[in-house]
CSV table of C-alpha atoms and ligand atoms in Angstrom, one decimal:
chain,number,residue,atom,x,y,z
N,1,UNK,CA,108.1,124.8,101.2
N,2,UNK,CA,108.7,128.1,99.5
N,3,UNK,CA,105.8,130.8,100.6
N,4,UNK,CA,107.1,133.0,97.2
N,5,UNK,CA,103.5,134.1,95.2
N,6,UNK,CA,102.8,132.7,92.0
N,7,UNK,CA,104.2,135.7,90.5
N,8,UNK,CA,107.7,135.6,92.1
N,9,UNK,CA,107.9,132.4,91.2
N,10,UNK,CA,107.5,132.9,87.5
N,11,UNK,CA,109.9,135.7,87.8
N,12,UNK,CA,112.3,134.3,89.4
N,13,UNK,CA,112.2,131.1,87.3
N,14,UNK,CA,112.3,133.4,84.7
N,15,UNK,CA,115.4,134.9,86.0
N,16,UNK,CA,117.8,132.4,85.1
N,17,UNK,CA,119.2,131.9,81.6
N,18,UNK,CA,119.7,128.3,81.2
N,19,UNK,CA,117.1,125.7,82.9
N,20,UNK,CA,119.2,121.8,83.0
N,21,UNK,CA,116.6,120.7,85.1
N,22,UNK,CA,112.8,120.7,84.7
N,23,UNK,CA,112.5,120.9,88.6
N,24,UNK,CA,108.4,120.8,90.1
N,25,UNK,CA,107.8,123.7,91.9
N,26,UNK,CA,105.5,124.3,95.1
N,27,UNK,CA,102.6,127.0,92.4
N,28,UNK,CA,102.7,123.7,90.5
N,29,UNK,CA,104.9,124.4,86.9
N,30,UNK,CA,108.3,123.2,86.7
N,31,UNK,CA,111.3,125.1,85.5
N,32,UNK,CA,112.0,124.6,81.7
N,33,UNK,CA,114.7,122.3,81.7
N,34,UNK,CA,116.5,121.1,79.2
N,35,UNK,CA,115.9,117.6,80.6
N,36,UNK,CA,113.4,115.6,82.6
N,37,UNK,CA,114.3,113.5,85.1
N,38,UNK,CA,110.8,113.1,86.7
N,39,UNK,CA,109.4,110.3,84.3
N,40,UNK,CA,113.0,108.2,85.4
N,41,UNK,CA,113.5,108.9,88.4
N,42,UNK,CA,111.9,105.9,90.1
N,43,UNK,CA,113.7,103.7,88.0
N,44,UNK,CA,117.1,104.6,89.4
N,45,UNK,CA,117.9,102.3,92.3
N,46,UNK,CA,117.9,105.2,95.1
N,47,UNK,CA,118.9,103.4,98.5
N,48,UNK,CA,116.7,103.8,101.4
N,49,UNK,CA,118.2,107.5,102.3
N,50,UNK,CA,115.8,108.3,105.6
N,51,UNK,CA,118.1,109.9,108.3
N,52,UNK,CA,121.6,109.5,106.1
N,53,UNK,CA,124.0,112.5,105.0
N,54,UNK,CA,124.1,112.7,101.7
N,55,UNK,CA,126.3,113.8,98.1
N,56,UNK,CA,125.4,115.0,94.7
N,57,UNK,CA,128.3,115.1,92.6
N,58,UNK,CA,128.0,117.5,89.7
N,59,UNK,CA,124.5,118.6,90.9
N,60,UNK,CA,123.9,121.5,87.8
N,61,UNK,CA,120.3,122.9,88.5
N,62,UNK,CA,120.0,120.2,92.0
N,63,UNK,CA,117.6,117.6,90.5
N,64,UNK,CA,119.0,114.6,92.4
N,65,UNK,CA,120.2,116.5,95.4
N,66,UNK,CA,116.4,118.1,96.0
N,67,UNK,CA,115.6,114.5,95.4
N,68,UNK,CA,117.3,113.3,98.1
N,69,UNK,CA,116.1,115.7,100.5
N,70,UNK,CA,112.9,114.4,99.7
N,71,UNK,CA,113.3,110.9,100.4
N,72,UNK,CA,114.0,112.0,103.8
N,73,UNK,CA,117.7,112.5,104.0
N,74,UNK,CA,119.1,114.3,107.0
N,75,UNK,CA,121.8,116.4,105.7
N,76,UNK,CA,122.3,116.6,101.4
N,77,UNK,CA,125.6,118.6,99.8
N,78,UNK,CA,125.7,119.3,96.2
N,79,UNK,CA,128.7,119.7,94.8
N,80,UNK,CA,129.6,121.2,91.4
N,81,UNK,CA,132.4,123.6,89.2
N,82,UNK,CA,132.0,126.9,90.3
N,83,UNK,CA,132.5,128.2,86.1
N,84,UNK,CA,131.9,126.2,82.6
N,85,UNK,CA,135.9,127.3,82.3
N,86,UNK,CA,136.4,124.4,85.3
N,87,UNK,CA,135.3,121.9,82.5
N,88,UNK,CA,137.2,119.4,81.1
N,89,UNK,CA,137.3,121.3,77.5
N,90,UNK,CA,139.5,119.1,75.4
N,91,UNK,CA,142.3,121.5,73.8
N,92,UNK,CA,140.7,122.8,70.5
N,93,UNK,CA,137.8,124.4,72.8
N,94,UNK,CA,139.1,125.1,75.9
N,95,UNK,CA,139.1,129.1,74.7
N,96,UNK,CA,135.5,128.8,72.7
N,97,UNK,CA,133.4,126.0,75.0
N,98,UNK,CA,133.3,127.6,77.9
N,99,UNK,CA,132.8,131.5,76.3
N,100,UNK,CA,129.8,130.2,74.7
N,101,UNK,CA,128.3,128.4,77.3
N,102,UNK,CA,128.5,131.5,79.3
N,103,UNK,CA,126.9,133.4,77.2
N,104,UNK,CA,123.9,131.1,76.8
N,105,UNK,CA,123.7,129.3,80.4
N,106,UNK,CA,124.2,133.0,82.4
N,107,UNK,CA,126.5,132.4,85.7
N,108,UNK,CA,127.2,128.9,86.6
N,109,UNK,CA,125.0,127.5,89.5
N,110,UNK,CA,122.2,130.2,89.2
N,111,UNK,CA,119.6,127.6,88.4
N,112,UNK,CA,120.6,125.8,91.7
N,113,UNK,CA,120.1,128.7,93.9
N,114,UNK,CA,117.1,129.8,92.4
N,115,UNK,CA,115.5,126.3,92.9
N,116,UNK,CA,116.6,126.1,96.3
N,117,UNK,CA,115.2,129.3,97.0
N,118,UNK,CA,112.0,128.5,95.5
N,119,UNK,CA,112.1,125.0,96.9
N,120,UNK,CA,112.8,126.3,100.6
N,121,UNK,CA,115.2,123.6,100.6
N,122,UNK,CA,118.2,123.3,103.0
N,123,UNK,CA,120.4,121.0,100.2
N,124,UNK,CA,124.3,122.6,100.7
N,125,UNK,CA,126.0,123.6,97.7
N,126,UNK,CA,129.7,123.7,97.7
N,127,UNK,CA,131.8,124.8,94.4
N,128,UNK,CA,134.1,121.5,94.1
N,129,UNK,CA,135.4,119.7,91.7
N,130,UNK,CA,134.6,115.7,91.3
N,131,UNK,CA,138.4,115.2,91.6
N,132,UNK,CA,138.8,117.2,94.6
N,133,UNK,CA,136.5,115.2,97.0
N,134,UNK,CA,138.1,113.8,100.2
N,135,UNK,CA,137.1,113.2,103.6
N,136,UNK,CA,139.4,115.8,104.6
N,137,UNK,CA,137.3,118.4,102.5
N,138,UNK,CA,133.6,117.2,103.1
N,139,UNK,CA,134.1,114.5,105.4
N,140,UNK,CA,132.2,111.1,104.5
N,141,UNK,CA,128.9,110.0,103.3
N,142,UNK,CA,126.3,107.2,103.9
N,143,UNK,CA,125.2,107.9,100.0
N,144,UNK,CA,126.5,109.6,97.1
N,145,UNK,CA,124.9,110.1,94.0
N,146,UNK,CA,126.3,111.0,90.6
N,147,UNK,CA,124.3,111.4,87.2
N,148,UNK,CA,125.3,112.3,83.8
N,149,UNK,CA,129.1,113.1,84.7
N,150,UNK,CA,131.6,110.6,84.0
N,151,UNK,CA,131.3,111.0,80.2
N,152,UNK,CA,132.3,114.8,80.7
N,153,UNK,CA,135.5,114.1,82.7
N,154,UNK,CA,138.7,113.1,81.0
N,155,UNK,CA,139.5,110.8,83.9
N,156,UNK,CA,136.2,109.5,85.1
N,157,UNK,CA,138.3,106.6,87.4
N,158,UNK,CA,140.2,109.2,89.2
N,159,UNK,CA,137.0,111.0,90.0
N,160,UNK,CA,135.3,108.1,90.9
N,161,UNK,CA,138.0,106.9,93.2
N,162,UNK,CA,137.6,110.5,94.4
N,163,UNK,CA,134.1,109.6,95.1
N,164,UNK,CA,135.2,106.5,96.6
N,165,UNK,CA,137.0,107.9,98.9
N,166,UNK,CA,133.9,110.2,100.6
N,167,UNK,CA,131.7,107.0,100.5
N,168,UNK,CA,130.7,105.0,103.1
N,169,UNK,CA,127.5,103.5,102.8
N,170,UNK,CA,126.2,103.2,99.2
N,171,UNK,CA,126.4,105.0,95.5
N,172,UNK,CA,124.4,105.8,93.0
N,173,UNK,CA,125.9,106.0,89.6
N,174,UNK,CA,123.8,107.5,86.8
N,175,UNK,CA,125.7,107.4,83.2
N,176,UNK,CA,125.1,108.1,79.7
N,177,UNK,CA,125.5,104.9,78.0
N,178,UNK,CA,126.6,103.7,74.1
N,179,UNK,CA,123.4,101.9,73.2
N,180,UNK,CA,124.9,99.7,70.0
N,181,UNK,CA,128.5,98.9,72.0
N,182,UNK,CA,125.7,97.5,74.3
N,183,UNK,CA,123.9,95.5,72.3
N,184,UNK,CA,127.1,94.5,70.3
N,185,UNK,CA,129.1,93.7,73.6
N,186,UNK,CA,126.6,92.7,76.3
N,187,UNK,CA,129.5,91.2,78.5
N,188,UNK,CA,132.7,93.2,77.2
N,189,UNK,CA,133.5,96.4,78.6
N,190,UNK,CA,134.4,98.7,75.8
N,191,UNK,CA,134.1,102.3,75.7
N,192,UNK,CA,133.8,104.6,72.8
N,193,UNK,CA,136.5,107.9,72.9
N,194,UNK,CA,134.0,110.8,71.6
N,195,UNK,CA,136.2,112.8,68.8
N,196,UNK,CA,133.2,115.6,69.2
N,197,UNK,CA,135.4,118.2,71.2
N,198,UNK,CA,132.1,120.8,70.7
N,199,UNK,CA,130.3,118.1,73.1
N,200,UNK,CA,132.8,118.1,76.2
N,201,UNK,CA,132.4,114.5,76.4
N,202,UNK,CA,135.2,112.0,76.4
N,203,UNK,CA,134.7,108.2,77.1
N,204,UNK,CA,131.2,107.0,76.1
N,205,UNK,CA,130.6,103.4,77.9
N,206,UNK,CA,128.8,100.3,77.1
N,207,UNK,CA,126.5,98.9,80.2
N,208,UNK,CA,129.9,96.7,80.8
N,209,UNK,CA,131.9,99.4,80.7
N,210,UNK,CA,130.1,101.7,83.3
N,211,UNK,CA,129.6,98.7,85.6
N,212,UNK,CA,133.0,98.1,85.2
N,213,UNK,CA,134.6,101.7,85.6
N,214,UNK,CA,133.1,101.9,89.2
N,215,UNK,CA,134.8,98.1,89.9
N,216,UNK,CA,138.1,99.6,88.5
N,217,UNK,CA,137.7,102.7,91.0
N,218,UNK,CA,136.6,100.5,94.2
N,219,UNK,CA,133.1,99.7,94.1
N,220,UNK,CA,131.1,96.3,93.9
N,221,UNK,CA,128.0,96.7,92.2
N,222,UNK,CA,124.8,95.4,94.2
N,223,UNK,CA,121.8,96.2,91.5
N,224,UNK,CA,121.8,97.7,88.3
N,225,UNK,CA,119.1,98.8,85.8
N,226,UNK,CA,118.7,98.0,81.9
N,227,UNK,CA,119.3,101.0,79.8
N,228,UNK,CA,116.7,103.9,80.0
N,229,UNK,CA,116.5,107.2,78.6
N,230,UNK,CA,116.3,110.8,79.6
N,231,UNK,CA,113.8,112.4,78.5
N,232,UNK,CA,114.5,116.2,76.6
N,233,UNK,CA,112.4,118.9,79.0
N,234,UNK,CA,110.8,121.7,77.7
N,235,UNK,CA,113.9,123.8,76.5
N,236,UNK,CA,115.7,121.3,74.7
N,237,UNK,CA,117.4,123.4,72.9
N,238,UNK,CA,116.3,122.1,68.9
N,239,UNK,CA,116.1,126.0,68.3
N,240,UNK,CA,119.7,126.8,70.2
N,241,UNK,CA,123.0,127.5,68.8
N,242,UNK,CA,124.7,124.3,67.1
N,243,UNK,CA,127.5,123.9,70.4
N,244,UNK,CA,123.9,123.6,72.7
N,245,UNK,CA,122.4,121.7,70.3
N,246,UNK,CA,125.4,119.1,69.9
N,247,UNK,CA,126.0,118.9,73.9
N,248,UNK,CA,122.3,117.9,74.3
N,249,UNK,CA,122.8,115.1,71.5
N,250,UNK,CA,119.7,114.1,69.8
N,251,UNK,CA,116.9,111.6,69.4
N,252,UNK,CA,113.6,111.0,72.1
N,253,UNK,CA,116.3,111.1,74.8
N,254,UNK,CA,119.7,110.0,76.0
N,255,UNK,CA,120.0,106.5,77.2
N,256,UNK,CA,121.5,105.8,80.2
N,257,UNK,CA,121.7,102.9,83.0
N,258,UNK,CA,122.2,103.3,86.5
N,259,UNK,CA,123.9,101.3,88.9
N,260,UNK,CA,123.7,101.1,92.8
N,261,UNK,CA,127.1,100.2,94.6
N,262,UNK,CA,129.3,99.5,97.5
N,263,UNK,CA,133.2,100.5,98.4
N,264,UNK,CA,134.8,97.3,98.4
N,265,UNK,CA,136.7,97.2,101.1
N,266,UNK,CA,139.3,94.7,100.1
Z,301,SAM,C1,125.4,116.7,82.3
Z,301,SAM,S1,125.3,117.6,83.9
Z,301,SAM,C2,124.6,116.4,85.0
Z,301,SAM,C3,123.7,117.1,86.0
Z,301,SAM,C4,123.1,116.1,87.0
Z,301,SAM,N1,124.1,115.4,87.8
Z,301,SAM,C5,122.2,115.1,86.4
Z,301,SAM,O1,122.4,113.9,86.7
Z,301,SAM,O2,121.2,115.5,85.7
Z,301,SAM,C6,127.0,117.5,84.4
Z,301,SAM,C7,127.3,118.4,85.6
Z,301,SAM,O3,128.7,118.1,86.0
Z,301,SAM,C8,129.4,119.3,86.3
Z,301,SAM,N2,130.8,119.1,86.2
Z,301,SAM,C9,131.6,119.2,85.1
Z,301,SAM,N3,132.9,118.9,85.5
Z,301,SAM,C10,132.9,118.6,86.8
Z,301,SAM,C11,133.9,118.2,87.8
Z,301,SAM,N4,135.1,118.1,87.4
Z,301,SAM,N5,133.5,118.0,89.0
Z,301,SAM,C12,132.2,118.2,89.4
Z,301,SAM,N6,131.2,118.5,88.6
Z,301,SAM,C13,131.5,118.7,87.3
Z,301,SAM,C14,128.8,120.3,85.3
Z,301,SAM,O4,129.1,121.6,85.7
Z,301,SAM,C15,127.4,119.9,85.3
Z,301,SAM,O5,126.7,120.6,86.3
């Protein structure tokens, strides 16, 4: 636990830019996230992770990785783009995405290391994309854990067969689901392509479709949840520029289900 006072907390807290996360910190606040993952959190079928090494793929500010730690994990890495230009801008906004995110969200991975800090946590960061994950790079993991990235890749199979790749144990997919494909397809996987360039999001899935996306890349699902949402943190950005306000989409929260799987081995 962090021994910072009150005071460097606060400063250092307010020291970052751009909050993703609404982290809980050791003087009791919590960073002003955009989002909250605290009220969901025990809703998402973590694995038993006590003694096991363990990955957070596309960890932003380090909710899920600091998570881990706490549930006991012996070793957790956290992996994530080292800039917003490391996106997967579609075409139109490969120039103007990532130039206004800078200017809003500060350096890229400054909310992690601040946390860290205040967190005293010993969670590994390593600048890396999704794609680029092999055994060769980061060795292999008992659990991996992923939330809230697939719809921001343009080919979320390749980085999930990426992630198969580093898994050995269990993972724990976290995705931003289509709500009516859901209720209009229960069984069918279908996936909406997201024209909104501004968003950086590509392939929206039903339930289906997510639990089918991690069979297509290797994986044989073991639980999975009913759709939830995220709720907005503090800093949601309603008073934000239009890109932030368009990337955080809108409503009570963003729905989402979660899904807990094996590598298939055949
Ligand atoms: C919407 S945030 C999700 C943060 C966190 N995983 C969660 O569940 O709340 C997406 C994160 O994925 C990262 N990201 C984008 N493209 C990536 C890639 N190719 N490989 C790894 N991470 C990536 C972004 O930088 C960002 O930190």
């Amino acid at each position: 636990m962090s021994a910072c006072a009150p005071t460097d907390i606060a400063r250092a807290v307010a020291s970052v830019a751009l909050w993703y996360h609404t982290i809980a910190l050791p003087d009791g606040t919590a960073t002003p996230g955009w989002f909250d993952l605290r009220p969901i959190v025990e809703r998402m079928p973590f694995p038993d992770v006590r003694g096991t090494r363990c990955l957070d793929v596309g960890t932003y500010d380090g909710f899920l990785a600091f998570e881990l730690e706490r549930r006991g994990a012996r070793e957790v890495v956290a992996t994530d783009v080292s800039d917003h230009r490391d996106w997967d801008w579609p075409a139109r906004m490969r120039e103007r995405g990532p130039a206004a995110l800078a200017q809003i969200a500060g350096r890229k991975g400054r909310g992690f290391d601040a946390a860290r800090e205040l967190l005293g946590s010993s969670v590994r960061k390593l600048e890396l994309s999704a794609y680029d994950l092999s055994p060769e790079v980061v060795g292999t993991f008992d659990v991996v854990v992923c939330g809230s990235l697939l719809l921001h890749l343009r080919e979320p199979i390749r980085a999930l067969e990426a992630i198969r790749s580093v898994c050995d144990g269990w993972f724990l997919s976290a995705e931003q689901v289509e709500l009516g494909l859901s209720l209009r397809h229960p069984r069918t996987p279908v996936s909406r392509l997201n024209a909104e360039a501004e968003l950086c999001q590509w392939w929206l899935p039903n339930v289906a479709a997510h639990r089918q996306m991690l069979v297509t890349a290797g994986f044989r699902v073991q639980r999975a949840t009913r759709p939830y949402a995220i709720p907005f943190g503090v800093a949601h950005p309603s008073v934000a520029p239009r890109i932030l306000r368009r990337l955080a989409a809108g409503g009570q929260g963003v729905p989402h289900c979660a899904a807990l799987a094996r590598p298939d081995p055949s």
